[in-house]
N, CA, C and O atoms as a DFTB+ gen file, in Angstrom:
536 C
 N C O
     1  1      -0.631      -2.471      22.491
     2  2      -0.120      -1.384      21.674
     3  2       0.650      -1.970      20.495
     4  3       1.678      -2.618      20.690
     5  1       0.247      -1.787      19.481
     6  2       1.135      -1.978      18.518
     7  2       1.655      -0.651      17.666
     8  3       1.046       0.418      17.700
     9  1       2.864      -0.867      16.899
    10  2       3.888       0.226      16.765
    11  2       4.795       0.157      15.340
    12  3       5.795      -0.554      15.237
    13  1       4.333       0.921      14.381
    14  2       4.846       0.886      12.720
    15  2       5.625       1.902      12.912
    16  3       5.298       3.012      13.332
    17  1       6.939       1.434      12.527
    18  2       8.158       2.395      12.063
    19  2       7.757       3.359      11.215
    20  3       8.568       4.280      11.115
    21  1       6.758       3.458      10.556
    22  2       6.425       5.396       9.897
    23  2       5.128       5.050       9.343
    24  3       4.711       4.017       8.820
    25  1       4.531       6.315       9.620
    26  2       3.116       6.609       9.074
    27  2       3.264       7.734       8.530
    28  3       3.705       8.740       9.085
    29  1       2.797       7.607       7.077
    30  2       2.869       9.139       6.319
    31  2       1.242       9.913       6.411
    32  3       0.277       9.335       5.911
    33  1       1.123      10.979       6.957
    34  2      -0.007      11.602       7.266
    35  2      -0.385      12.194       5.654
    36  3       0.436      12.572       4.818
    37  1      -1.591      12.153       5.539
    38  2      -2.222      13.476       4.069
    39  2      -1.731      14.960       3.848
    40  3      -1.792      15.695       2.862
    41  1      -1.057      15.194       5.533
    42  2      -0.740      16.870       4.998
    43  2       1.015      16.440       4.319
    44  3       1.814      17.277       3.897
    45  1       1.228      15.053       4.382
    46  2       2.886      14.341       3.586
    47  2       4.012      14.419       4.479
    48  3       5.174      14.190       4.145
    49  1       3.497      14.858       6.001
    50  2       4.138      14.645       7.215
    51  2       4.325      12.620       7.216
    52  3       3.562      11.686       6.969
    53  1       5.807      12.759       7.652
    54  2       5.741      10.882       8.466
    55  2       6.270      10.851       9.719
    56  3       7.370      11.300      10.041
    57  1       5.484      10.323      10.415
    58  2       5.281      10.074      12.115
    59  2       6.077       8.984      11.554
    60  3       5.970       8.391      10.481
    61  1       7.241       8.801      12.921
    62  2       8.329       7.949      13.173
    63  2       8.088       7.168      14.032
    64  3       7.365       7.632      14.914
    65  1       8.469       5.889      14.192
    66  2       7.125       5.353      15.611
    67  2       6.127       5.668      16.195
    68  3       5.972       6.182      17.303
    69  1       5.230       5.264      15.216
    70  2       3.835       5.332      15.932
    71  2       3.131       4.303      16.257
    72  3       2.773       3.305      15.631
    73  1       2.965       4.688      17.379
    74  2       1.980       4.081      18.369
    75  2       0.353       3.901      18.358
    76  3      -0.178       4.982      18.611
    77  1      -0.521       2.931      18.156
    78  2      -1.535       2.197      18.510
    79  2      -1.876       2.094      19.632
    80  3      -1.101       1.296      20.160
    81  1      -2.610       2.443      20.346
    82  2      -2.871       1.648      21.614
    83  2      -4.567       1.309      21.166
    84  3      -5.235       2.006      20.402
    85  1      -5.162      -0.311      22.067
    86  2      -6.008      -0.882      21.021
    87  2      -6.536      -1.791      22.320
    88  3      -5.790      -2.120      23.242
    89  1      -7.698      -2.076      22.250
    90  2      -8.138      -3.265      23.060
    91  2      -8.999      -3.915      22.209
    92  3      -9.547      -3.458      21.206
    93  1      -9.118      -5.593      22.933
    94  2      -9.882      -6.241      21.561
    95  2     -11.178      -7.085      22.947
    96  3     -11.120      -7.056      24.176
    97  1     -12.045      -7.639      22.154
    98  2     -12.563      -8.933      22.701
    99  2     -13.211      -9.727      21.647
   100  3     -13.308      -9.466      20.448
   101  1     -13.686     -10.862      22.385
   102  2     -13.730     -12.197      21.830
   103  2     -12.491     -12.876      20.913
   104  3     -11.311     -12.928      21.260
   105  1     -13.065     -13.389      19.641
   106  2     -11.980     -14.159      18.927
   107  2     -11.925     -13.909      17.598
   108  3     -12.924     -13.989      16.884
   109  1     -10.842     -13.611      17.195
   110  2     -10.737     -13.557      15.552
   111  2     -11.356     -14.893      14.887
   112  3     -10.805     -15.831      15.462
   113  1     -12.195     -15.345      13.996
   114  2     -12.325     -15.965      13.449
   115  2     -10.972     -16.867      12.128
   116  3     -10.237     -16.264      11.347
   117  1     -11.046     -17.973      12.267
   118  2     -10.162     -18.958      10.911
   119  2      -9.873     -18.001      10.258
   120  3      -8.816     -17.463      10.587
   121  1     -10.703     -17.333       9.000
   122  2     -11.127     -16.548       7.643
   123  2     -10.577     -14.835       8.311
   124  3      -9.814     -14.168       7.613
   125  1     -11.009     -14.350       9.526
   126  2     -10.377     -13.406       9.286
   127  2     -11.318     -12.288       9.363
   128  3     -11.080     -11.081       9.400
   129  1     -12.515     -12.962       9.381
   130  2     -13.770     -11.509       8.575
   131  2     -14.452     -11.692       9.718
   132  3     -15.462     -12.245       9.283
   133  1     -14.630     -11.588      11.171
   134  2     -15.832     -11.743      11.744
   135  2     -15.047     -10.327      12.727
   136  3     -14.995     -10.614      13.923
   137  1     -14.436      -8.846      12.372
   138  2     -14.041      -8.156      13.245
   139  2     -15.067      -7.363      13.265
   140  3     -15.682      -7.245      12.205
   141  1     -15.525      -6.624      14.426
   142  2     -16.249      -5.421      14.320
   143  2     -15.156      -4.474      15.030
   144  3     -14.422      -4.782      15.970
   145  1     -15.241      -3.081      14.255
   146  2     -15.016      -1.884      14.639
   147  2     -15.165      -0.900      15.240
   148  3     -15.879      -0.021      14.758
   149  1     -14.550      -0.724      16.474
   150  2     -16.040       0.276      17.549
   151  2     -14.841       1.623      17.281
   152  3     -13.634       1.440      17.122
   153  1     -15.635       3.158      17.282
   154  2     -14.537       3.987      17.047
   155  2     -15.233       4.860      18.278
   156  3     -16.342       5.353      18.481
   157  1     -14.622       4.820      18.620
   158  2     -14.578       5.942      20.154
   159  2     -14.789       7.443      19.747
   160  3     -14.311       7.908      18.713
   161  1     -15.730       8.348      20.861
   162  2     -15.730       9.986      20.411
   163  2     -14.492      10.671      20.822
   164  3     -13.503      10.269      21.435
   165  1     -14.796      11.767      20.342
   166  2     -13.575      12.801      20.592
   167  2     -12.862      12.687      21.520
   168  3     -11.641      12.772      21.391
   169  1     -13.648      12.396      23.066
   170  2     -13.204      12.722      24.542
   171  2     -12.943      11.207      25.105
   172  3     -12.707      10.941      26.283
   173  1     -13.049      10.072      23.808
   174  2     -13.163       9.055      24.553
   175  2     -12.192       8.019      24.540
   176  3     -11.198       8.745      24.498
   177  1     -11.736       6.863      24.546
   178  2     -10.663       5.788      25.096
   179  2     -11.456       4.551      23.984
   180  3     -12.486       4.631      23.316
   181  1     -10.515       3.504      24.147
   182  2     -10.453       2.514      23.421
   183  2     -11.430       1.684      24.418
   184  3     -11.981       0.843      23.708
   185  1     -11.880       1.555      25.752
   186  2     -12.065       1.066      26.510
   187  2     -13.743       0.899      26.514
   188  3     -14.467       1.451      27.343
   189  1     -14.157       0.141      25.564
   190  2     -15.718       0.221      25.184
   191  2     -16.033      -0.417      26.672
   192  3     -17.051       0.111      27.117
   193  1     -15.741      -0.926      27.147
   194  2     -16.482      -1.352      28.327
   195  2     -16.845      -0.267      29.534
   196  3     -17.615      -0.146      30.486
   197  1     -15.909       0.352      28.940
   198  2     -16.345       1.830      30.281
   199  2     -17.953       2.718      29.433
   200  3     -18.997       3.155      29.918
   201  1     -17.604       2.674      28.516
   202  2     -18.467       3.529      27.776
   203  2     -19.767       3.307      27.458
   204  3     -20.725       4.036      27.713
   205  1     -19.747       1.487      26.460
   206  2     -20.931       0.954      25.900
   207  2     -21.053      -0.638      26.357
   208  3     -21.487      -1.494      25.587
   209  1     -20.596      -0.936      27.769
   210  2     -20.320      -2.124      28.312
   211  2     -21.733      -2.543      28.131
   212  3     -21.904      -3.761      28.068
   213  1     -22.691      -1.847      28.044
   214  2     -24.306      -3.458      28.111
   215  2     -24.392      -3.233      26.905
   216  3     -25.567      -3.014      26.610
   217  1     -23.687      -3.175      26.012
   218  2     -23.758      -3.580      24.415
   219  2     -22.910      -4.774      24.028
   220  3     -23.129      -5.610      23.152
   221  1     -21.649      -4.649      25.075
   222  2     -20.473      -5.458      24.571
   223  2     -20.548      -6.737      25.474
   224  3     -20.364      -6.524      26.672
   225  1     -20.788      -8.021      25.096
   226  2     -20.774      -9.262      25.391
   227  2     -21.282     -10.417      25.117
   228  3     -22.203     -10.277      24.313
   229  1     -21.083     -11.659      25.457
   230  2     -21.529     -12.540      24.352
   231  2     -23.594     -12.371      24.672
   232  3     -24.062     -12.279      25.807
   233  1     -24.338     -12.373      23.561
   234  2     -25.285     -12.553      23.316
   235  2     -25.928     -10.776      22.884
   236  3     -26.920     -10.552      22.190
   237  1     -25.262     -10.004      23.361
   238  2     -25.884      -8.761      22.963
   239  2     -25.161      -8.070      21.798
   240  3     -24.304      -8.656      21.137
   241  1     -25.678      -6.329      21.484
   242  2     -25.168      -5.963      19.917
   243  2     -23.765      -6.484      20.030
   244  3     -23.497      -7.612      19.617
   245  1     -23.102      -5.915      20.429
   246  2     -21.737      -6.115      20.002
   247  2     -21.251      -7.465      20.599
   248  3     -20.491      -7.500      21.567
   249  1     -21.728      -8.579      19.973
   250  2     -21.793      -9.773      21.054
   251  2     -20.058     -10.729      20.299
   252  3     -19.674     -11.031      19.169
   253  1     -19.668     -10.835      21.285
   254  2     -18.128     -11.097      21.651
   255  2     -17.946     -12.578      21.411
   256  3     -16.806     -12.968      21.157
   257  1     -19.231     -13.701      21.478
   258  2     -19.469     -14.965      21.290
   259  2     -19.200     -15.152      19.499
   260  3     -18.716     -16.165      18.994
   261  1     -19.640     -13.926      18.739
   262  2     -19.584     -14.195      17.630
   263  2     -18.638     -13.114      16.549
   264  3     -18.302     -13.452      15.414
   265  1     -18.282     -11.668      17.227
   266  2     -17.299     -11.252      16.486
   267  2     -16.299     -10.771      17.449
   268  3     -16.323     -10.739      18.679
   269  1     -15.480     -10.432      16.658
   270  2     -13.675      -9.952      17.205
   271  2     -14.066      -8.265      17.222
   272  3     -14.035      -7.511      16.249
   273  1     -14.461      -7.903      18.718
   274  2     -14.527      -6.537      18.517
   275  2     -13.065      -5.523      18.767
   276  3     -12.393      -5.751      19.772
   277  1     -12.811      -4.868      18.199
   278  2     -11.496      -3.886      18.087
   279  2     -12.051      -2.228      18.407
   280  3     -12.935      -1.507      17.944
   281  1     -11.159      -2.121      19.297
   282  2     -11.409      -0.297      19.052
   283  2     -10.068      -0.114      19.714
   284  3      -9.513      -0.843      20.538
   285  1      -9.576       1.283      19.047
   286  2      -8.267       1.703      19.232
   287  2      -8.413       3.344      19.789
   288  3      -9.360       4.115      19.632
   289  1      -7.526       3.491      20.270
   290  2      -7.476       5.104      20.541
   291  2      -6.574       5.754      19.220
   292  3      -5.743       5.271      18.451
   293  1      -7.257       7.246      19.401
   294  2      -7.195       7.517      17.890
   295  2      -5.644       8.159      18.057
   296  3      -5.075       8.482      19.099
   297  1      -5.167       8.231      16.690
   298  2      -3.774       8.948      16.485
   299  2      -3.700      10.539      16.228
   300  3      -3.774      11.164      15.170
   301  1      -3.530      10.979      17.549
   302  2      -3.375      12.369      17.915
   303  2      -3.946      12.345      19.331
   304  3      -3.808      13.350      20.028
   305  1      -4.452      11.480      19.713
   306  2      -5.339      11.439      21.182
   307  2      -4.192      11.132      22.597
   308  3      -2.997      10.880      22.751
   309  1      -5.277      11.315      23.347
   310  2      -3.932      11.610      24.711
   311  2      -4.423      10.393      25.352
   312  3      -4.659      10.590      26.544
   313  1      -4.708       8.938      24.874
   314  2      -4.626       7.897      25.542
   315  2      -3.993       6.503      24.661
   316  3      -4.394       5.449      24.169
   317  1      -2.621       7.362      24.854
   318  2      -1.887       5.834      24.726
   319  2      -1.298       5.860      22.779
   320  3      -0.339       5.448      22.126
   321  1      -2.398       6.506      22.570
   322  2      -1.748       6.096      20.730
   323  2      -0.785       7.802      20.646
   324  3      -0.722       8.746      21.433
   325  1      -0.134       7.524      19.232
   326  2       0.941       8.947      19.139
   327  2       0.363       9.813      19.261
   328  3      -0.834       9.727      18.988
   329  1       0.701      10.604      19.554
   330  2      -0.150      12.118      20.016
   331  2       0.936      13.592      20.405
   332  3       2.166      13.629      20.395
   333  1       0.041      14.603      20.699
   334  2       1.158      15.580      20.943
   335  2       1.622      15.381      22.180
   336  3       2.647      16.061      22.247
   337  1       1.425      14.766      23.321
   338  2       2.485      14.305      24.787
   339  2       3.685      13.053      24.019
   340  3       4.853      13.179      24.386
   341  1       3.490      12.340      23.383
   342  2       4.368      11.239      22.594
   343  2       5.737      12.163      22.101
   344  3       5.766      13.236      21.499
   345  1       6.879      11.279      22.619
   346  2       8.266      11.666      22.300
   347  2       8.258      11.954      20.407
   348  3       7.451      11.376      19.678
   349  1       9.070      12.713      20.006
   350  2       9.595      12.899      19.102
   351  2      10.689      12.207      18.732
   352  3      11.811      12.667      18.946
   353  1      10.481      10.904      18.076
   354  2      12.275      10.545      17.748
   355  2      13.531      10.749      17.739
   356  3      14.627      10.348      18.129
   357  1      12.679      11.940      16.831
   358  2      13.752      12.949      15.898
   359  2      14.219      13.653      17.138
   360  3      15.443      13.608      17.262
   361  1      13.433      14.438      18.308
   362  2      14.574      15.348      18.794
   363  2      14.395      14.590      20.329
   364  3      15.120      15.240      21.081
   365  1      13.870      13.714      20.946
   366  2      13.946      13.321      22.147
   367  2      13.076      13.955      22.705
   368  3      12.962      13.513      23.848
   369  1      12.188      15.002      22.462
   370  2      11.183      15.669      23.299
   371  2       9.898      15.629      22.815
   372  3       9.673      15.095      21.728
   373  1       8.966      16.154      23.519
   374  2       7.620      15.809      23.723
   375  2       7.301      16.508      22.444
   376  3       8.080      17.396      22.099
   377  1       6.082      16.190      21.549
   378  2       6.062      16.772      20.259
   379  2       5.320      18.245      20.723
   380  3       5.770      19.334      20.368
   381  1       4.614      18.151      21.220
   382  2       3.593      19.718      21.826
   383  2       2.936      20.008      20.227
   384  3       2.538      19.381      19.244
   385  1       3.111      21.290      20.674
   386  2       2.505      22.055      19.092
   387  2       3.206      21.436      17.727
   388  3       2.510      21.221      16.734
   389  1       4.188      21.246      17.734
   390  2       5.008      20.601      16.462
   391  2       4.171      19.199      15.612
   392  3       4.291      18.803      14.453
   393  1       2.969      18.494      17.210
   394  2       2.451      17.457      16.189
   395  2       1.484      18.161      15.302
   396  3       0.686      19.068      15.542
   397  1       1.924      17.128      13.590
   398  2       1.051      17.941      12.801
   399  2      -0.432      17.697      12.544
   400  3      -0.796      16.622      13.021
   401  1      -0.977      18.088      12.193
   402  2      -2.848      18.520      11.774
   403  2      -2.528      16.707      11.295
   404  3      -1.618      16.282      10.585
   405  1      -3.863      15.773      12.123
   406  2      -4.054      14.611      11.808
   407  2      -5.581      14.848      11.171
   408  3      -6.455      15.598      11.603
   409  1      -5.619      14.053      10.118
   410  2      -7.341      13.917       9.650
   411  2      -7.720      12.735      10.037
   412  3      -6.909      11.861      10.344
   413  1      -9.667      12.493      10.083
   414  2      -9.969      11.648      10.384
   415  2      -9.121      10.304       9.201
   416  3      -8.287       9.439       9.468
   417  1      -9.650      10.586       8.187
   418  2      -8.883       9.650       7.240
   419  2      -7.335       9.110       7.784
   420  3      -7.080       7.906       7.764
   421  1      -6.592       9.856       8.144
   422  2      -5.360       9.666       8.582
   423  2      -5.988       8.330       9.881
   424  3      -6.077       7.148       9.545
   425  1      -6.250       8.669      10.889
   426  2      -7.121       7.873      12.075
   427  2      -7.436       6.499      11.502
   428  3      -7.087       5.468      12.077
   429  1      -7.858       6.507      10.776
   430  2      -8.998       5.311       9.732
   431  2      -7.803       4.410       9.373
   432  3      -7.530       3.314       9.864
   433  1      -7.120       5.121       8.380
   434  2      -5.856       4.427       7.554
   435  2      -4.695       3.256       8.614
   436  3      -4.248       2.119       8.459
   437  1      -4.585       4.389       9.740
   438  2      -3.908       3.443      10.783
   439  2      -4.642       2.336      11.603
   440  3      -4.147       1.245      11.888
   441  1      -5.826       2.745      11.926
   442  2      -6.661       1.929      12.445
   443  2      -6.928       0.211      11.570
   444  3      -7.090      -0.918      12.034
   445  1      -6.871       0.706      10.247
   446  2      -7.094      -0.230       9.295
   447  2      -5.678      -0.971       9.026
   448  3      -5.706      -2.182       8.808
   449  1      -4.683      -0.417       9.032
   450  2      -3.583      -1.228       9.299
   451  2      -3.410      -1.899      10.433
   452  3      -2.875      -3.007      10.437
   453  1      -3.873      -1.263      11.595
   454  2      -3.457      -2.469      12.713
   455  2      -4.297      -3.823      12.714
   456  3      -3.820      -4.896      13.082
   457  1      -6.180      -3.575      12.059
   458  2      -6.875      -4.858      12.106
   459  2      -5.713      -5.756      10.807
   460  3      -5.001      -6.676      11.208
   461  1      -5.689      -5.415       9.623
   462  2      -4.849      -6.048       9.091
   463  2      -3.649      -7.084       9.677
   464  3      -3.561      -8.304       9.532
   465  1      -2.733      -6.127      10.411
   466  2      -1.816      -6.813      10.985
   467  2      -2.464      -7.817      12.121
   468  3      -1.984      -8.951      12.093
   469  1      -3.300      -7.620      12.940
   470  2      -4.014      -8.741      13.477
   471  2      -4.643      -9.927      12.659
   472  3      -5.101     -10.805      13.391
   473  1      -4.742     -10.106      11.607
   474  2      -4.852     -10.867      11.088
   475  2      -6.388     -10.512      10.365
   476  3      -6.961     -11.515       9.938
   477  1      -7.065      -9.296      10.193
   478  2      -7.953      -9.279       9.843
   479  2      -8.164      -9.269       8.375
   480  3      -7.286      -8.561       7.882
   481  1      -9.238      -9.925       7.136
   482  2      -9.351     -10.045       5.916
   483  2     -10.192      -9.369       5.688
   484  3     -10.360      -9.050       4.511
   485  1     -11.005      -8.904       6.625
   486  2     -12.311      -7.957       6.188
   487  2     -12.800      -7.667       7.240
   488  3     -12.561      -8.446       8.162
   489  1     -13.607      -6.539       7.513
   490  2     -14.276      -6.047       8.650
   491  2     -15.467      -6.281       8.649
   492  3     -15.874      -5.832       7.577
   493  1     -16.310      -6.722       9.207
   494  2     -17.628      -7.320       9.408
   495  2     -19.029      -5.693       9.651
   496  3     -20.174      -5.385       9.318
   497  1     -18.054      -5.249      10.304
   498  2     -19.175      -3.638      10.545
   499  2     -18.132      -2.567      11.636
   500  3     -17.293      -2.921      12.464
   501  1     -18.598      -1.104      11.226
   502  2     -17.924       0.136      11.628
   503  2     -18.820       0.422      12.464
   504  3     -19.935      -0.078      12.315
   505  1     -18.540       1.353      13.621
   506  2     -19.631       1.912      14.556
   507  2     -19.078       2.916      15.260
   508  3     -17.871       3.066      15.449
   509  1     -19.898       3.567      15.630
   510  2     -19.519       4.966      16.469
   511  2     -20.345       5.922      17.042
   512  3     -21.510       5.782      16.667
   513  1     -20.139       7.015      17.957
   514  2     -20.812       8.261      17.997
   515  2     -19.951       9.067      18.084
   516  3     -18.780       8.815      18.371
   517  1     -20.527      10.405      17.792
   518  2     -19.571      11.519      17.942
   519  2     -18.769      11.574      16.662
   520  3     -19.158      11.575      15.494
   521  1     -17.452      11.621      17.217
   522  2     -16.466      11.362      16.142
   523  2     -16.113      10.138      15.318
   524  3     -15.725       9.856      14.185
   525  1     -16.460       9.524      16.516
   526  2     -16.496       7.598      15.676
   527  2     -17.234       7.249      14.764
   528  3     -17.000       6.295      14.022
   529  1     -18.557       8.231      14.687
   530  2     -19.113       7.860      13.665
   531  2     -19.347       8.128      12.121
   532  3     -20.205       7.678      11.363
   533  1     -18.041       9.228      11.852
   534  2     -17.698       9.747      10.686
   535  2     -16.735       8.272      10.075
   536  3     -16.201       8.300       8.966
């Protein structure tokens, strides 16, 4: 899990600790550029191995021998990243209805900050179904 002291959303809302939650495999490359991006559907978890496990490993598509695969749970989702069960800073309680309208773009923007902060220089390829694949 990684965790940025404020994220300003598009509707000009800023989430106060927010939360990432993220699983990776294989290895970041020297340079930085060998990440792939897996984006999970609506109903789904960061946990590509539950989902698209005979894709993910060394020698197949998403082969782990040669890129740094990343997928995160999305921001508003109920596994692990900020969401409406996630405390409110501001008042100590659960956000419920109060969390505000997240866009996919919003999702993307954070997502793209955390490969950054991992050390990423460029993303090698995006992937998805469902919702992941907008």
């Amino acid at each position: 899990t990684m965790v940025f002291d404020e994220f300003t959303l598009e509707c000009g809302k800023t989430l106060k600790q927010v939360a990432t939650r993220y699983r990776t495999w294989g290895t970041l490359n020297a340079s930085g550029d060998n990440v792939g991006v897996v984006c999970h559907a609506l109903t789904g978890n960061a946990d590509v191995e539950s989902w698209w496990g005979e894709l993910l490993g060394e020698g197949k598509a998403l082969d782990t021998s040669k890129y740094f695969i990343f997928c995160a749970n999305v921001l508003g989702g109920c596994y692990g990243s900020t969401g409406p069960t996630s405390i409110n800073p501001d008042t100590g309680k659960r956000y419920g209805g109060d969390f505000p309208a997240v866009t996919i773009r919003d999702m993307v923007r954070l997502q793209a900050k955390v490969v950054k902060q991992l050390g990423a220089s460029q993303v090698a390829f995006v992937l998805g179904g469902s919702m992941g694949g907008m």
